[in-house]
Each structure stands twice: as structure tokens, then as C-alpha cells.
XYZ file of C-alpha atoms in Angstrom:
203
model
C 14.620 108.395 100.046
C 14.811 106.493 96.770
C 12.488 103.499 96.420
C 12.981 101.005 93.630
C 9.844 100.406 91.655
C 8.402 96.876 91.550
C 9.262 94.963 88.396
C 6.384 94.777 85.933
C 7.276 92.106 83.413
C 4.481 93.216 81.085
C 6.158 96.583 80.575
C 8.964 96.400 78.040
C 10.596 99.700 78.934
C 13.250 100.386 81.516
C 13.918 103.635 83.385
C 16.558 106.259 84.100
C 17.711 107.300 87.573
C 20.070 110.224 88.185
C 22.102 110.696 91.366
C 23.614 114.181 91.453
C 25.247 116.646 93.808
C 28.553 118.269 94.674
C 31.867 116.573 95.267
C 32.081 114.567 98.513
C 28.286 114.244 98.695
C 28.100 110.444 98.426
C 26.987 110.077 94.789
C 29.229 107.110 94.063
C 28.406 105.433 97.387
C 24.709 105.621 96.508
C 25.375 104.332 92.999
C 27.307 101.348 94.370
C 24.604 100.686 96.983
C 21.936 100.370 94.295
C 24.161 98.149 92.187
C 24.906 95.826 95.108
C 21.157 95.371 95.655
C 20.666 94.546 91.974
C 23.539 92.039 92.102
C 22.032 90.434 95.201
C 18.814 90.020 93.200
C 20.841 88.091 90.559
C 20.401 90.810 87.950
C 23.025 91.258 85.246
C 24.798 94.494 86.110
C 27.513 96.484 84.377
C 29.018 99.830 85.421
C 30.862 102.215 83.143
C 33.025 105.251 83.753
C 34.899 107.690 81.502
C 38.401 106.451 80.745
C 39.883 109.802 81.787
C 38.844 109.252 85.419
C 41.929 107.555 86.836
C 41.999 109.208 90.282
C 41.751 105.993 92.307
C 41.944 103.099 89.870
C 41.788 102.580 86.117
C 39.238 99.739 86.199
C 37.320 100.323 89.420
C 34.742 102.891 90.398
C 35.901 103.998 93.855
C 34.056 106.281 96.241
C 35.780 108.772 98.560
C 35.360 106.313 101.453
C 37.158 103.646 99.353
C 34.077 101.545 98.569
C 34.739 100.089 95.143
C 33.173 98.056 92.365
C 34.619 96.688 89.146
C 33.855 98.849 86.111
C 34.501 99.225 82.397
C 36.306 102.425 81.358
C 35.034 103.805 78.026
C 36.249 106.580 75.756
C 32.817 107.451 74.328
C 29.174 107.161 75.347
C 28.399 105.044 72.267
C 30.527 102.225 73.693
C 28.132 101.978 76.651
C 25.237 101.251 74.321
C 27.175 98.464 72.610
C 28.576 96.871 75.772
C 25.515 97.287 78.002
C 22.654 96.252 75.747
C 22.366 92.731 77.236
C 22.279 93.869 80.885
C 19.406 94.267 83.319
C 21.056 97.281 84.954
C 23.554 99.713 83.435
C 25.276 102.219 85.701
C 27.345 105.218 84.625
C 29.599 107.128 87.026
C 31.000 110.651 86.474
C 28.495 111.219 83.669
C 29.332 114.925 83.496
C 32.550 114.059 81.661
C 30.700 112.601 78.656
C 29.339 114.722 75.817
C 25.610 115.084 75.122
C 25.560 111.763 73.264
C 25.172 110.169 76.705
C 21.604 111.482 76.858
C 20.511 109.541 73.770
C 22.471 106.482 74.911
C 20.605 106.446 78.237
C 17.277 106.885 76.465
C 18.071 104.052 74.054
C 19.064 101.706 76.897
C 15.931 102.530 78.887
C 13.774 101.996 75.804
C 15.348 98.532 75.484
C 14.020 97.630 78.924
C 17.189 98.363 80.906
C 17.345 100.139 84.255
C 19.892 102.939 83.836
C 21.517 104.556 86.898
C 23.611 107.668 86.311
C 25.759 109.552 88.830
C 27.518 112.860 88.285
C 28.231 116.418 89.328
C 25.275 118.659 88.539
C 27.406 121.844 88.670
C 30.973 122.660 87.673
C 33.528 124.572 89.758
C 31.936 127.878 88.726
C 28.500 126.838 89.930
C 27.154 126.342 86.399
C 25.203 123.303 85.110
C 27.752 120.663 84.136
C 27.783 119.109 80.666
C 24.923 116.692 79.901
C 23.689 116.488 83.506
C 20.738 118.947 83.164
C 19.407 116.995 80.159
C 19.888 113.676 81.937
C 17.943 114.994 84.928
C 15.161 116.155 82.598
C 14.631 112.755 80.969
C 15.010 110.698 84.156
C 12.097 109.107 85.971
C 13.904 109.533 89.278
C 16.364 112.221 90.401
C 18.166 112.048 93.749
C 20.167 115.104 94.828
C 22.644 114.352 97.597
C 24.571 116.892 99.651
C 27.958 117.184 101.300
C 28.681 119.195 104.443
C 30.137 122.671 103.931
C 33.715 122.779 105.211
C 33.333 126.420 106.260
C 29.850 126.672 107.764
C 28.748 123.135 108.594
C 25.565 123.635 106.549
C 24.492 121.467 103.632
C 26.795 121.942 100.656
C 25.836 121.668 97.008
C 28.752 123.543 95.390
C 32.227 122.238 94.523
C 34.721 125.053 95.053
C 38.060 124.683 93.282
C 40.983 125.787 95.421
C 43.506 125.889 92.578
C 43.856 128.564 89.884
C 43.212 126.204 86.969
C 40.407 127.340 84.646
C 40.096 123.965 82.879
C 36.549 122.628 83.002
C 37.807 119.070 83.502
C 40.303 119.035 86.350
C 40.504 115.851 88.392
C 41.154 116.302 92.059
C 40.314 115.512 95.658
C 40.300 117.439 98.953
C 43.555 119.201 98.081
C 41.922 120.763 95.010
C 38.230 120.986 95.933
C 36.007 121.618 98.919
C 32.215 121.361 99.248
C 30.560 124.665 100.137
C 27.097 125.976 100.909
C 25.608 128.677 98.671
C 26.710 131.527 100.952
C 30.217 130.138 101.492
C 30.635 129.440 97.772
C 29.793 132.954 96.672
C 32.024 134.426 99.376
C 34.882 132.167 98.268
C 34.339 133.039 94.587
C 34.409 136.765 95.393
C 37.626 136.340 97.370
C 39.142 134.334 94.532
C 38.281 137.042 91.978
C 39.718 139.729 94.251
C 42.936 137.757 94.674
C 43.163 137.242 90.914
C 42.813 140.982 90.195
C 45.455 141.878 92.794
C 47.813 139.370 91.171
C 47.151 140.798 87.696
C 47.865 144.363 88.854
C 51.239 143.499 90.371
């Protein structure tokens, strides 16, 4: 369980928190929960998301259970540094869609005394580390890994299996395009997918 650290006004540095996991694991819900607590404490909060994420709403961060919070869509990570420098808490959703500049941006914000909360997929649809997430996890003071429930086994899921044939790294989707799977179910599904692909190629 994540515990917020007590505020030490003598320390001039902030911190970085990373919430990661597969799709449908509750990353955004946890991000919003922490932001609501900060807002209740009268802290100045701002949340950012990549402009390309328009699945639910252009200006809101929305979780799969429809919990939502107003956000600022940005095209680049550098915009977060400019727009968030006067906040107490800066949150970033879907961080995997930014380039590695986001790592330095988070460091710069934390070094300015800001609490930075980042949420994102730690692995892509192939089960490989996703974008800047490994580096963000490395520099963070706190890392929370959340899990979904595997749709095939009922066990904890930490993989996001893509059900479509698209090979694009960035492919927005929901339950029609993705399902959370456990390690065993994921590797079985990947093997079946490869087999199906080869059969199709040989026809």
C-alpha cells in the first residue's frame, strides 16, 4: 500500500511516484485517488496527458470505470515543465506515450520541490518494457505496480495482450482490442497468434 510521506518544509526537493501495470489494472483510478487527496489538502494540482490519447475525452483523464478529472493535453513533455512549474503536485497519465524527455522533465520538476505522480503501462503489447517507463521507475522514490485479473485464468494479470493484428506500437484501444493476461496465458496467446499468422502467410 502506498503511504504519502509527511511534508518536510525544510527540504526543498520534491519526489517522483510511478504507478504502473497492465491495461485494466487501475492505474488511472489510483492516480486520480492521489490527486483527489492532494486537492482536499488545498494543494495546487495539475494533471497532464498526451494529446494523442482521445479514447474517452480530449480534456479529461478518464479511468475504465468512468472516474474522471480535468486535465491538460500536451504534445510534448517539455510543455509539462513550463505549465506545471508553479504547482505543488504534477500528475502525468499514459506516460509511456511520451519520449525519453519525460524522464528529465520529471527530475526537473521534483528538483524544484514538486511532487510528481506518473502513471503508465510498464510493458507494450509484446511484453517488452514500454518507452520511458523503465527509466521513470528507476529514478522514482516510490513505485506501485498494480494488477488486473486475467480474463482466461482468473489469476493476477500483468500483460496487455492485443487481440488485433496491428503491429503499431501505439494503438489506442479498449476491451475490444486488448485483454489483461497472466504470464502463462500471455505466452500461450502469443504462441497461438504467431501460429495463426504463419498459417495465414502460407495460404
